[in-house]
Amino acid sequence: APLFNSNGYSCPGGATETGGMEYGTVTLIDTGSSVEVHAQVIVGTINSSYDIWLNQDPGGCPQGSPIEPGAIVTDSNGNGTGTATAPKVTSATNYWISAVGGGQVLRSTAVSF
């Protein structure tokens, strides 16, 4: 799913401001009991760290804390990657992330599994 600089979101859908530039991608993998997150930020804030927040709807949105603080560290071009894993909320069917840092809130659109 693409990442957008989106302050707005909905729990079932993720980012609501999707008309602008894409700031990277996220791959979410259902491992059965958990969700693996593989995120890539491109053209983010240079030399910054981003926390990964995993939202799961229904039952785990919005989250109260990141699942992996400082998971993504960008370089001098604003590019970086990060991974995280979180327990799967059994009632959830929609999943999306927020990457928060560098003065930005990058949100993905939701995927279902």
PDB file of N, CA and C in Angstrom:
ATOM      1  N   ALA A   1       0.843  -1.185   0.000  1.00  0.00           N
ATOM      2  CA  ALA A   1       0.000   0.000   0.000  1.00  0.00           C
ATOM      3  C   ALA A   1       0.887   1.247   0.000  1.00  0.00           C
ATOM      4  N   PRO A   2       0.476   2.306  -0.664  1.00  0.00           N
ATOM      5  CA  PRO A   2       1.265   3.545  -0.683  1.00  0.00           C
ATOM      6  C   PRO A   2       1.150   4.318   0.625  1.00  0.00           C
ATOM      7  N   LEU A   3       2.166   5.141   0.896  1.00  0.00           N
ATOM      8  CA  LEU A   3       2.174   6.056   2.045  1.00  0.00           C
ATOM      9  C   LEU A   3       1.922   7.475   1.557  1.00  0.00           C
ATOM     10  N   PHE A   4       1.031   8.187   2.254  1.00  0.00           N
ATOM     11  CA  PHE A   4       0.715   9.571   1.920  1.00  0.00           C
ATOM     12  C   PHE A   4       0.922  10.455   3.145  1.00  0.00           C
ATOM     13  N   ASN A   5       1.273  11.713   2.933  1.00  0.00           N
ATOM     14  CA  ASN A   5       1.364  12.688   4.014  1.00  0.00           C
ATOM     15  C   ASN A   5      -0.070  13.115   4.321  1.00  0.00           C
ATOM     16  N   SER A   6      -0.702  12.400   5.263  1.00  0.00           N
ATOM     17  CA  SER A   6      -2.136  12.555   5.509  1.00  0.00           C
ATOM     18  C   SER A   6      -2.402  12.718   6.996  1.00  0.00           C
ATOM     19  N   ASN A   7      -2.850  13.902   7.394  1.00  0.00           N
ATOM     20  CA  ASN A   7      -3.267  14.079   8.783  1.00  0.00           C
ATOM     21  C   ASN A   7      -4.559  13.338   9.057  1.00  0.00           C
ATOM     22  N   GLY A   8      -5.426  13.262   8.053  1.00  0.00           N
ATOM     23  CA  GLY A   8      -6.709  12.604   8.229  1.00  0.00           C
ATOM     24  C   GLY A   8      -6.629  11.107   7.994  1.00  0.00           C
ATOM     25  N   TYR A   9      -7.531  10.378   8.659  1.00  0.00           N
ATOM     26  CA  TYR A   9      -7.624   8.933   8.475  1.00  0.00           C
ATOM     27  C   TYR A   9      -9.011   8.464   8.873  1.00  0.00           C
ATOM     28  N   SER A  10      -9.353   7.266   8.440  1.00  0.00           N
ATOM     29  CA  SER A  10     -10.515   6.556   8.960  1.00  0.00           C
ATOM     30  C   SER A  10     -10.018   5.188   9.410  1.00  0.00           C
ATOM     31  N   CYS A  11     -10.601   4.664  10.454  1.00  0.00           N
ATOM     32  CA  CYS A  11     -10.134   3.364  10.954  1.00  0.00           C
ATOM     33  C   CYS A  11     -10.290   2.247   9.925  1.00  0.00           C
ATOM     34  N   PRO A  12     -11.405   2.176   9.169  1.00  0.00           N
ATOM     35  CA  PRO A  12     -11.482   1.092   8.188  1.00  0.00           C
ATOM     36  C   PRO A  12     -10.629   1.319   6.944  1.00  0.00           C
ATOM     37  N   GLY A  13     -10.316   2.587   6.600  1.00  0.00           N
ATOM     38  CA  GLY A  13      -9.673   2.862   5.320  1.00  0.00           C
ATOM     39  C   GLY A  13      -8.253   3.371   5.356  1.00  0.00           C
ATOM     40  N   GLY A  14      -7.775   3.842   6.514  1.00  0.00           N
ATOM     41  CA  GLY A  14      -6.425   4.413   6.599  1.00  0.00           C
ATOM     42  C   GLY A  14      -6.402   5.852   6.126  1.00  0.00           C
ATOM     43  N   ALA A  15      -5.362   6.216   5.386  1.00  0.00           N
ATOM     44  CA  ALA A  15      -5.173   7.604   4.934  1.00  0.00           C
ATOM     45  C   ALA A  15      -6.385   8.096   4.160  1.00  0.00           C
ATOM     46  N   THR A  16      -6.803   9.336   4.474  1.00  0.00           N
ATOM     47  CA  THR A  16      -7.921   9.930   3.730  1.00  0.00           C
ATOM     48  C   THR A  16      -7.450  10.996   2.754  1.00  0.00           C
ATOM     49  N   GLU A  17      -6.242  11.489   2.941  1.00  0.00           N
ATOM     50  CA  GLU A  17      -5.689  12.506   2.038  1.00  0.00           C
ATOM     51  C   GLU A  17      -4.714  11.802   1.096  1.00  0.00           C
ATOM     52  N   THR A  18      -5.249  11.279  -0.016  1.00  0.00           N
ATOM     53  CA  THR A  18      -4.468  10.441  -0.918  1.00  0.00           C
ATOM     54  C   THR A  18      -4.252  11.055  -2.297  1.00  0.00           C
ATOM     55  N   GLY A  19      -4.544  12.332  -2.442  1.00  0.00           N
ATOM     56  CA  GLY A  19      -4.434  12.966  -3.752  1.00  0.00           C
ATOM     57  C   GLY A  19      -3.045  13.484  -4.077  1.00  0.00           C
ATOM     58  N   GLY A  20      -2.158  13.509  -3.096  1.00  0.00           N
ATOM     59  CA  GLY A  20      -0.834  14.081  -3.323  1.00  0.00           C
ATOM     60  C   GLY A  20       0.221  13.040  -3.647  1.00  0.00           C
ATOM     61  N   MET A  21       1.430  13.445  -3.428  1.00  0.00           N
ATOM     62  CA  MET A  21       2.595  12.619  -3.694  1.00  0.00           C
ATOM     63  C   MET A  21       2.629  11.385  -2.783  1.00  0.00           C
ATOM     64  N   GLU A  22       3.142  10.284  -3.313  1.00  0.00           N
ATOM     65  CA  GLU A  22       3.366   9.092  -2.501  1.00  0.00           C
ATOM     66  C   GLU A  22       4.744   9.199  -1.856  1.00  0.00           C
ATOM     67  N   TYR A  23       4.813   8.921  -0.554  1.00  0.00           N
ATOM     68  CA  TYR A  23       6.049   9.034   0.222  1.00  0.00           C
ATOM     69  C   TYR A  23       6.666   7.684   0.543  1.00  0.00           C
ATOM     70  N   GLY A  24       6.255   6.659  -0.165  1.00  0.00           N
ATOM     71  CA  GLY A  24       6.804   5.334   0.045  1.00  0.00           C
ATOM     72  C   GLY A  24       5.728   4.285  -0.018  1.00  0.00           C
ATOM     73  N   THR A  25       6.071   3.096   0.483  1.00  0.00           N
ATOM     74  CA  THR A  25       5.143   1.972   0.443  1.00  0.00           C
ATOM     75  C   THR A  25       5.254   1.162   1.732  1.00  0.00           C
ATOM     76  N   VAL A  26       4.238   0.365   1.966  1.00  0.00           N
ATOM     77  CA  VAL A  26       4.249  -0.574   3.085  1.00  0.00           C
ATOM     78  C   VAL A  26       3.686  -1.902   2.604  1.00  0.00           C
ATOM     79  N   THR A  27       4.324  -2.972   3.055  1.00  0.00           N
ATOM     80  CA  THR A  27       3.818  -4.320   2.821  1.00  0.00           C
ATOM     81  C   THR A  27       3.435  -4.896   4.175  1.00  0.00           C
ATOM     82  N   LEU A  28       2.214  -5.377   4.277  1.00  0.00           N
ATOM     83  CA  LEU A  28       1.716  -5.989   5.508  1.00  0.00           C
ATOM     84  C   LEU A  28       1.503  -7.470   5.241  1.00  0.00           C
ATOM     85  N   ILE A  29       2.049  -8.311   6.128  1.00  0.00           N
ATOM     86  CA  ILE A  29       1.991  -9.757   5.943  1.00  0.00           C
ATOM     87  C   ILE A  29       1.279 -10.394   7.129  1.00  0.00           C
ATOM     88  N   ASP A  30       0.243 -11.168   6.819  1.00  0.00           N
ATOM     89  CA  ASP A  30      -0.500 -11.916   7.827  1.00  0.00           C
ATOM     90  C   ASP A  30       0.247 -13.217   8.100  1.00  0.00           C
ATOM     91  N   THR A  31       0.789 -13.368   9.311  1.00  0.00           N
ATOM     92  CA  THR A  31       1.502 -14.592   9.661  1.00  0.00           C
ATOM     93  C   THR A  31       0.621 -15.549  10.451  1.00  0.00           C
ATOM     94  N   GLY A  32      -0.649 -15.220  10.602  1.00  0.00           N
ATOM     95  CA  GLY A  32      -1.577 -16.039  11.378  1.00  0.00           C
ATOM     96  C   GLY A  32      -1.885 -15.403  12.708  1.00  0.00           C
ATOM     97  N   SER A  33      -0.898 -15.311  13.588  1.00  0.00           N
ATOM     98  CA  SER A  33      -1.119 -14.719  14.906  1.00  0.00           C
ATOM     99  C   SER A  33      -0.569 -13.293  15.011  1.00  0.00           C
ATOM    100  N   SER A  34       0.152 -12.856  13.987  1.00  0.00           N
ATOM    101  CA  SER A  34       0.729 -11.511  14.020  1.00  0.00           C
ATOM    102  C   SER A  34       0.703 -10.883  12.625  1.00  0.00           C
ATOM    103  N   VAL A  35       1.063  -9.593  12.601  1.00  0.00           N
ATOM    104  CA  VAL A  35       1.161  -8.847  11.347  1.00  0.00           C
ATOM    105  C   VAL A  35       2.587  -8.325  11.236  1.00  0.00           C
ATOM    106  N   GLU A  36       3.260  -8.655  10.136  1.00  0.00           N
ATOM    107  CA  GLU A  36       4.595  -8.125   9.858  1.00  0.00           C
ATOM    108  C   GLU A  36       4.448  -6.871   9.004  1.00  0.00           C
ATOM    109  N   VAL A  37       5.217  -5.846   9.345  1.00  0.00           N
ATOM    110  CA  VAL A  37       5.206  -4.578   8.627  1.00  0.00           C
ATOM    111  C   VAL A  37       6.582  -4.366   8.002  1.00  0.00           C
ATOM    112  N   HIS A  38       6.604  -4.108   6.699  1.00  0.00           N
ATOM    113  CA  HIS A  38       7.827  -3.756   5.982  1.00  0.00           C
ATOM    114  C   HIS A  38       7.547  -2.416   5.305  1.00  0.00           C
ATOM    115  N   ALA A  39       8.158  -1.347   5.816  1.00  0.00           N
ATOM    116  CA  ALA A  39       7.867   0.003   5.327  1.00  0.00           C
ATOM    117  C   ALA A  39       9.091   0.627   4.672  1.00  0.00           C
ATOM    118  N   GLN A  40       8.844   1.375   3.611  1.00  0.00           N
ATOM    119  CA  GLN A  40       9.892   2.123   2.934  1.00  0.00           C
ATOM    120  C   GLN A  40       9.418   3.556   2.755  1.00  0.00           C
ATOM    121  N   VAL A  41      10.185   4.500   3.307  1.00  0.00           N
ATOM    122  CA  VAL A  41       9.905   5.920   3.129  1.00  0.00           C
ATOM    123  C   VAL A  41      10.844   6.438   2.045  1.00  0.00           C
ATOM    124  N   ILE A  42      10.276   7.175   1.086  1.00  0.00           N
ATOM    125  CA  ILE A  42      11.088   7.835   0.064  1.00  0.00           C
ATOM    126  C   ILE A  42      10.760   9.324   0.096  1.00  0.00           C
ATOM    127  N   VAL A  43      11.742  10.127  -0.016  1.00  0.00           N
ATOM    128  CA  VAL A  43      11.606  11.582  -0.011  1.00  0.00           C
ATOM    129  C   VAL A  43      10.898  12.070   1.261  1.00  0.00           C
ATOM    130  N   GLY A  44      11.208  11.433   2.393  1.00  0.00           N
ATOM    131  CA  GLY A  44      10.723  11.903   3.678  1.00  0.00           C
ATOM    132  C   GLY A  44      11.638  13.010   4.182  1.00  0.00           C
ATOM    133  N   THR A  45      11.534  13.319   5.445  1.00  0.00           N
ATOM    134  CA  THR A  45      12.403  14.318   6.063  1.00  0.00           C
ATOM    135  C   THR A  45      13.801  13.708   6.212  1.00  0.00           C
ATOM    136  N   ILE A  46      14.812  14.452   5.769  1.00  0.00           N
ATOM    137  CA  ILE A  46      16.171  13.907   5.791  1.00  0.00           C
ATOM    138  C   ILE A  46      16.680  13.707   7.217  1.00  0.00           C
ATOM    139  N   ASN A  47      17.479  12.662   7.377  1.00  0.00           N
ATOM    140  CA  ASN A  47      18.129  12.332   8.658  1.00  0.00           C
ATOM    141  C   ASN A  47      17.165  12.368   9.844  1.00  0.00           C
ATOM    142  N   SER A  48      16.042  11.678   9.690  1.00  0.00           N
ATOM    143  CA  SER A  48      15.009  11.643  10.738  1.00  0.00           C
ATOM    144  C   SER A  48      14.627  10.204  11.052  1.00  0.00           C
ATOM    145  N   SER A  49      14.013  10.024  12.216  1.00  0.00           N
ATOM    146  CA  SER A  49      13.491   8.695  12.548  1.00  0.00           C
ATOM    147  C   SER A  49      11.972   8.761  12.624  1.00  0.00           C
ATOM    148  N   TYR A  50      11.355   7.682  12.214  1.00  0.00           N
ATOM    149  CA  TYR A  50       9.899   7.554  12.177  1.00  0.00           C
ATOM    150  C   TYR A  50       9.482   6.361  13.024  1.00  0.00           C
ATOM    151  N   ASP A  51       8.454   6.545  13.839  1.00  0.00           N
ATOM    152  CA  ASP A  51       7.854   5.454  14.593  1.00  0.00           C
ATOM    153  C   ASP A  51       6.821   4.769  13.700  1.00  0.00           C
ATOM    154  N   ILE A  52       6.686   3.452  13.839  1.00  0.00           N
ATOM    155  CA  ILE A  52       5.649   2.718  13.112  1.00  0.00           C
ATOM    156  C   ILE A  52       4.487   2.418  14.056  1.00  0.00           C
ATOM    157  N   TRP A  53       3.307   2.819  13.619  1.00  0.00           N
ATOM    158  CA  TRP A  53       2.050   2.533  14.316  1.00  0.00           C
ATOM    159  C   TRP A  53       1.231   1.613  13.415  1.00  0.00           C
ATOM    160  N   LEU A  54       0.745   0.498  13.933  1.00  0.00           N
ATOM    161  CA  LEU A  54      -0.099  -0.411  13.163  1.00  0.00           C
ATOM    162  C   LEU A  54      -1.526  -0.312  13.674  1.00  0.00           C
ATOM    163  N   ASN A  55      -2.421   0.098  12.786  1.00  0.00           N
ATOM    164  CA  ASN A  55      -3.838   0.186  13.127  1.00  0.00           C
ATOM    165  C   ASN A  55      -4.562  -1.020  12.560  1.00  0.00           C
ATOM    166  N   GLN A  56      -5.432  -1.610  13.378  1.00  0.00           N
ATOM    167  CA  GLN A  56      -6.186  -2.792  12.991  1.00  0.00           C
ATOM    168  C   GLN A  56      -7.653  -2.523  13.289  1.00  0.00           C
ATOM    169  N   ASP A  57      -8.500  -2.669  12.275  1.00  0.00           N
ATOM    170  CA  ASP A  57      -9.911  -2.333  12.430  1.00  0.00           C
ATOM    171  C   ASP A  57     -10.790  -3.498  11.993  1.00  0.00           C
ATOM    172  N   PRO A  58     -11.820  -3.815  12.752  1.00  0.00           N
ATOM    173  CA  PRO A  58     -12.180  -3.238  14.042  1.00  0.00           C
ATOM    174  C   PRO A  58     -11.381  -3.861  15.183  1.00  0.00           C
ATOM    175  N   GLY A  59     -11.273  -3.115  16.267  1.00  0.00           N
ATOM    176  CA  GLY A  59     -10.693  -3.635  17.496  1.00  0.00           C
ATOM    177  C   GLY A  59      -9.355  -3.074  17.909  1.00  0.00           C
ATOM    178  N   GLY A  60      -8.631  -2.410  17.005  1.00  0.00           N
ATOM    179  CA  GLY A  60      -7.319  -1.888  17.362  1.00  0.00           C
ATOM    180  C   GLY A  60      -6.996  -0.589  16.645  1.00  0.00           C
ATOM    181  N   CYS A  61      -7.942   0.344  16.654  1.00  0.00           N
ATOM    182  CA  CYS A  61      -7.743   1.624  15.982  1.00  0.00           C
ATOM    183  C   CYS A  61      -8.564   2.686  16.705  1.00  0.00           C
ATOM    184  N   PRO A  62      -7.985   3.826  17.015  1.00  0.00           N
ATOM    185  CA  PRO A  62      -6.566   4.151  16.860  1.00  0.00           C
ATOM    186  C   PRO A  62      -5.736   3.526  17.984  1.00  0.00           C
ATOM    187  N   GLN A  63      -4.468   3.393  17.731  1.00  0.00           N
ATOM    188  CA  GLN A  63      -3.542   2.823  18.706  1.00  0.00           C
ATOM    189  C   GLN A  63      -3.077   3.891  19.690  1.00  0.00           C
ATOM    190  N   GLY A  64      -2.681   3.466  20.888  1.00  0.00           N
ATOM    191  CA  GLY A  64      -2.221   4.388  21.915  1.00  0.00           C
ATOM    192  C   GLY A  64      -0.723   4.606  21.914  1.00  0.00           C
ATOM    193  N   SER A  65       0.017   3.729  21.223  1.00  0.00           N
ATOM    194  CA  SER A  65       1.468   3.856  21.166  1.00  0.00           C
ATOM    195  C   SER A  65       1.989   3.129  19.931  1.00  0.00           C
ATOM    196  N   PRO A  66       3.178   3.509  19.469  1.00  0.00           N
ATOM    197  CA  PRO A  66       3.738   2.846  18.292  1.00  0.00           C
ATOM    198  C   PRO A  66       4.150   1.408  18.610  1.00  0.00           C
ATOM    199  N   ILE A  67       4.126   0.549  17.586  1.00  0.00           N
ATOM    200  CA  ILE A  67       4.593  -0.819  17.794  1.00  0.00           C
ATOM    201  C   ILE A  67       6.114  -0.898  17.687  1.00  0.00           C
ATOM    202  N   GLU A  68       6.721   0.085  17.020  1.00  0.00           N
ATOM    203  CA  GLU A  68       8.171   0.096  16.887  1.00  0.00           C
ATOM    204  C   GLU A  68       8.669   1.544  16.816  1.00  0.00           C
ATOM    205  N   PRO A  69       9.051   2.124  17.964  1.00  0.00           N
ATOM    206  CA  PRO A  69       9.595   3.486  17.960  1.00  0.00           C
ATOM    207  C   PRO A  69      10.920   3.546  17.193  1.00  0.00           C
ATOM    208  N   GLY A  70      11.084   4.578  16.399  1.00  0.00           N
ATOM    209  CA  GLY A  70      12.335   4.801  15.662  1.00  0.00           C
ATOM    210  C   GLY A  70      12.682   3.717  14.667  1.00  0.00           C
ATOM    211  N   ALA A  71      11.674   3.017  14.134  1.00  0.00           N
ATOM    212  CA  ALA A  71      11.915   1.875  13.253  1.00  0.00           C
ATOM    213  C   ALA A  71      12.491   2.259  11.905  1.00  0.00           C
ATOM    214  N   ILE A  72      12.145   3.442  11.425  1.00  0.00           N
ATOM    215  CA  ILE A  72      12.622   3.883  10.110  1.00  0.00           C
ATOM    216  C   ILE A  72      13.540   5.078  10.339  1.00  0.00           C
ATOM    217  N   VAL A  73      14.760   4.994   9.832  1.00  0.00           N
ATOM    218  CA  VAL A  73      15.707   6.108   9.919  1.00  0.00           C
ATOM    219  C   VAL A  73      16.054   6.511   8.489  1.00  0.00           C
ATOM    220  N   THR A  74      15.795   7.765   8.158  1.00  0.00           N
ATOM    221  CA  THR A  74      16.056   8.234   6.803  1.00  0.00           C
ATOM    222  C   THR A  74      17.483   8.759   6.658  1.00  0.00           C
ATOM    223  N   ASP A  75      17.958   8.724   5.431  1.00  0.00           N
ATOM    224  CA  ASP A  75      19.302   9.179   5.118  1.00  0.00           C
ATOM    225  C   ASP A  75      19.283  10.633   4.629  1.00  0.00           C
ATOM    226  N   SER A  76      20.369  11.077   4.031  1.00  0.00           N
ATOM    227  CA  SER A  76      20.489  12.465   3.575  1.00  0.00           C
ATOM    228  C   SER A  76      19.597  12.776   2.377  1.00  0.00           C
ATOM    229  N   ASN A  77      18.956  11.758   1.820  1.00  0.00           N
ATOM    230  CA  ASN A  77      17.987  11.961   0.743  1.00  0.00           C
ATOM    231  C   ASN A  77      16.547  11.810   1.222  1.00  0.00           C
ATOM    232  N   GLY A  78      16.365  11.470   2.505  1.00  0.00           N
ATOM    233  CA  GLY A  78      15.027  11.266   3.052  1.00  0.00           C
ATOM    234  C   GLY A  78      14.484   9.872   2.815  1.00  0.00           C
ATOM    235  N   ASN A  79      15.365   8.910   2.511  1.00  0.00           N
ATOM    236  CA  ASN A  79      14.951   7.540   2.236  1.00  0.00           C
ATOM    237  C   ASN A  79      15.338   6.620   3.389  1.00  0.00           C
ATOM    238  N   GLY A  80      14.470   5.677   3.716  1.00  0.00           N
ATOM    239  CA  GLY A  80      14.770   4.719   4.773  1.00  0.00           C
ATOM    240  C   GLY A  80      13.771   3.578   4.775  1.00  0.00           C
ATOM    241  N   THR A  81      14.144   2.482   5.425  1.00  0.00           N
ATOM    242  CA  THR A  81      13.271   1.326   5.545  1.00  0.00           C
ATOM    243  C   THR A  81      13.194   0.888   7.000  1.00  0.00           C
ATOM    244  N   GLY A  82      12.141   0.189   7.327  1.00  0.00           N
ATOM    245  CA  GLY A  82      11.981  -0.335   8.679  1.00  0.00           C
ATOM    246  C   GLY A  82      11.008  -1.490   8.708  1.00  0.00           C
ATOM    247  N   THR A  83      11.145  -2.312   9.739  1.00  0.00           N
ATOM    248  CA  THR A  83      10.252  -3.452   9.921  1.00  0.00           C
ATOM    249  C   THR A  83       9.736  -3.480  11.348  1.00  0.00           C
ATOM    250  N   ALA A  84       8.620  -4.138  11.521  1.00  0.00           N
ATOM    251  CA  ALA A  84       8.026  -4.305  12.853  1.00  0.00           C
ATOM    252  C   ALA A  84       7.060  -5.476  12.791  1.00  0.00           C
ATOM    253  N   THR A  85       6.756  -6.028  13.950  1.00  0.00           N
ATOM    254  CA  THR A  85       5.776  -7.109  14.060  1.00  0.00           C
ATOM    255  C   THR A  85       4.896  -6.832  15.268  1.00  0.00           C
ATOM    256  N   ALA A  86       3.602  -7.086  15.112  1.00  0.00           N
ATOM    257  CA  ALA A  86       2.659  -6.882  16.213  1.00  0.00           C
ATOM    258  C   ALA A  86       1.661  -8.032  16.251  1.00  0.00           C
ATOM    259  N   PRO A  87       1.164  -8.358  17.443  1.00  0.00           N
ATOM    260  CA  PRO A  87       0.117  -9.375  17.532  1.00  0.00           C
ATOM    261  C   PRO A  87      -1.112  -8.938  16.737  1.00  0.00           C
ATOM    262  N   LYS A  88      -1.745  -9.886  16.117  1.00  0.00           N
ATOM    263  CA  LYS A  88      -2.933  -9.617  15.317  1.00  0.00           C
ATOM    264  C   LYS A  88      -4.155  -9.529  16.227  1.00  0.00           C
ATOM    265  N   VAL A  89      -4.969  -8.485  16.050  1.00  0.00           N
ATOM    266  CA  VAL A  89      -6.245  -8.360  16.753  1.00  0.00           C
ATOM    267  C   VAL A  89      -7.221  -9.313  16.067  1.00  0.00           C
ATOM    268  N   THR A  90      -7.772 -10.242  16.818  1.00  0.00           N
ATOM    269  CA  THR A  90      -8.579 -11.310  16.209  1.00  0.00           C
ATOM    270  C   THR A  90      -9.820 -10.809  15.481  1.00  0.00           C
ATOM    271  N   SER A  91     -10.370  -9.675  15.899  1.00  0.00           N
ATOM    272  CA  SER A  91     -11.573  -9.149  15.249  1.00  0.00           C
ATOM    273  C   SER A  91     -11.261  -8.313  14.013  1.00  0.00           C
ATOM    274  N   ALA A  92     -10.011  -7.960  13.791  1.00  0.00           N
ATOM    275  CA  ALA A  92      -9.644  -7.041  12.709  1.00  0.00           C
ATOM    276  C   ALA A  92      -9.680  -7.704  11.332  1.00  0.00           C
ATOM    277  N   THR A  93     -10.052  -6.896  10.339  1.00  0.00           N
ATOM    278  CA  THR A  93     -10.012  -7.322   8.936  1.00  0.00           C
ATOM    279  C   THR A  93      -9.296  -6.296   8.061  1.00  0.00           C
ATOM    280  N   ASN A  94      -9.078  -5.078   8.567  1.00  0.00           N
ATOM    281  CA  ASN A  94      -8.411  -4.011   7.826  1.00  0.00           C
ATOM    282  C   ASN A  94      -7.176  -3.558   8.600  1.00  0.00           C
ATOM    283  N   TYR A  95      -6.068  -3.350   7.878  1.00  0.00           N
ATOM    284  CA  TYR A  95      -4.783  -3.033   8.504  1.00  0.00           C
ATOM    285  C   TYR A  95      -4.102  -1.914   7.730  1.00  0.00           C
ATOM    286  N   TRP A  96      -3.501  -0.969   8.476  1.00  0.00           N
ATOM    287  CA  TRP A  96      -2.750   0.116   7.842  1.00  0.00           C
ATOM    288  C   TRP A  96      -1.787   0.704   8.855  1.00  0.00           C
ATOM    289  N   ILE A  97      -0.785   1.446   8.367  1.00  0.00           N
ATOM    290  CA  ILE A  97       0.198   2.015   9.288  1.00  0.00           C
ATOM    291  C   ILE A  97       0.231   3.529   9.218  1.00  0.00           C
ATOM    292  N   SER A  98       0.792   4.089  10.283  1.00  0.00           N
ATOM    293  CA  SER A  98       1.236   5.478  10.305  1.00  0.00           C
ATOM    294  C   SER A  98       2.727   5.429  10.593  1.00  0.00           C
ATOM    295  N   ALA A  99       3.496   6.196   9.843  1.00  0.00           N
ATOM    296  CA  ALA A  99       4.921   6.394  10.114  1.00  0.00           C
ATOM    297  C   ALA A  99       5.042   7.842  10.568  1.00  0.00           C
ATOM    298  N   VAL A 100       5.345   8.033  11.850  1.00  0.00           N
ATOM    299  CA  VAL A 100       5.310   9.367  12.449  1.00  0.00           C
ATOM    300  C   VAL A 100       6.717   9.800  12.814  1.00  0.00           C
ATOM    301  N   GLY A 101       7.149  10.930  12.252  1.00  0.00           N
ATOM    302  CA  GLY A 101       8.465  11.474  12.551  1.00  0.00           C
ATOM    303  C   GLY A 101       8.841  12.543  11.551  1.00  0.00           C
ATOM    304  N   GLY A 102       9.913  13.247  11.832  1.00  0.00           N
ATOM    305  CA  GLY A 102      10.389  14.266  10.908  1.00  0.00           C
ATOM    306  C   GLY A 102       9.368  15.344  10.595  1.00  0.00           C
ATOM    307  N   GLY A 103       8.445  15.588  11.535  1.00  0.00           N
ATOM    308  CA  GLY A 103       7.410  16.595  11.292  1.00  0.00           C
ATOM    309  C   GLY A 103       6.315  16.131  10.349  1.00  0.00           C
ATOM    310  N   GLN A 104       6.259  14.834  10.060  1.00  0.00           N
ATOM    311  CA  GLN A 104       5.270  14.291   9.137  1.00  0.00           C
ATOM    312  C   GLN A 104       4.473  13.174   9.791  1.00  0.00           C
ATOM    313  N   VAL A 105       3.275  12.956   9.249  1.00  0.00           N
ATOM    314  CA  VAL A 105       2.494  11.763   9.560  1.00  0.00           C
ATOM    315  C   VAL A 105       2.193  11.106   8.217  1.00  0.00           C
ATOM    316  N   LEU A 106       2.939  10.044   7.927  1.00  0.00           N
ATOM    317  CA  LEU A 106       2.754   9.312   6.679  1.00  0.00           C
ATOM    318  C   LEU A 106       1.847   8.130   6.967  1.00  0.00           C
ATOM    319  N   ARG A 107       0.717   8.081   6.284  1.00  0.00           N
ATOM    320  CA  ARG A 107      -0.259   7.007   6.511  1.00  0.00           C
ATOM    321  C   ARG A 107      -0.455   6.205   5.229  1.00  0.00           C
ATOM    322  N   SER A 108      -0.660   4.909   5.413  1.00  0.00           N
ATOM    323  CA  SER A 108      -0.962   4.069   4.272  1.00  0.00           C
ATOM    324  C   SER A 108      -2.475   3.935   4.117  1.00  0.00           C
ATOM    325  N   THR A 109      -2.866   3.479   2.964  1.00  0.00           N
ATOM    326  CA  THR A 109      -4.242   3.050   2.796  1.00  0.00           C
ATOM    327  C   THR A 109      -4.363   1.646   3.377  1.00  0.00           C
ATOM    328  N   ALA A 110      -5.569   1.240   3.695  1.00  0.00           N
ATOM    329  CA  ALA A 110      -5.791  -0.052   4.350  1.00  0.00           C
ATOM    330  C   ALA A 110      -5.732  -1.206   3.368  1.00  0.00           C
ATOM    331  N   VAL A 111      -5.270  -2.336   3.893  1.00  0.00           N
ATOM    332  CA  VAL A 111      -5.358  -3.601   3.182  1.00  0.00           C
ATOM    333  C   VAL A 111      -6.200  -4.541   4.037  1.00  0.00           C
ATOM    334  N   SER A 112      -6.819  -5.501   3.397  1.00  0.00           N
ATOM    335  CA  SER A 112      -7.680  -6.445   4.108  1.00  0.00           C
ATOM    336  C   SER A 112      -7.123  -7.851   3.977  1.00  0.00           C
ATOM    337  N   PHE A 113      -7.178  -8.586   5.079  1.00  0.00           N
ATOM    338  CA  PHE A 113      -6.886 -10.024   5.053  1.00  0.00           C
ATOM    339  C   PHE A 113      -7.475 -10.677   6.260  1.00  0.00           C
TER     340      PHE A 113
END
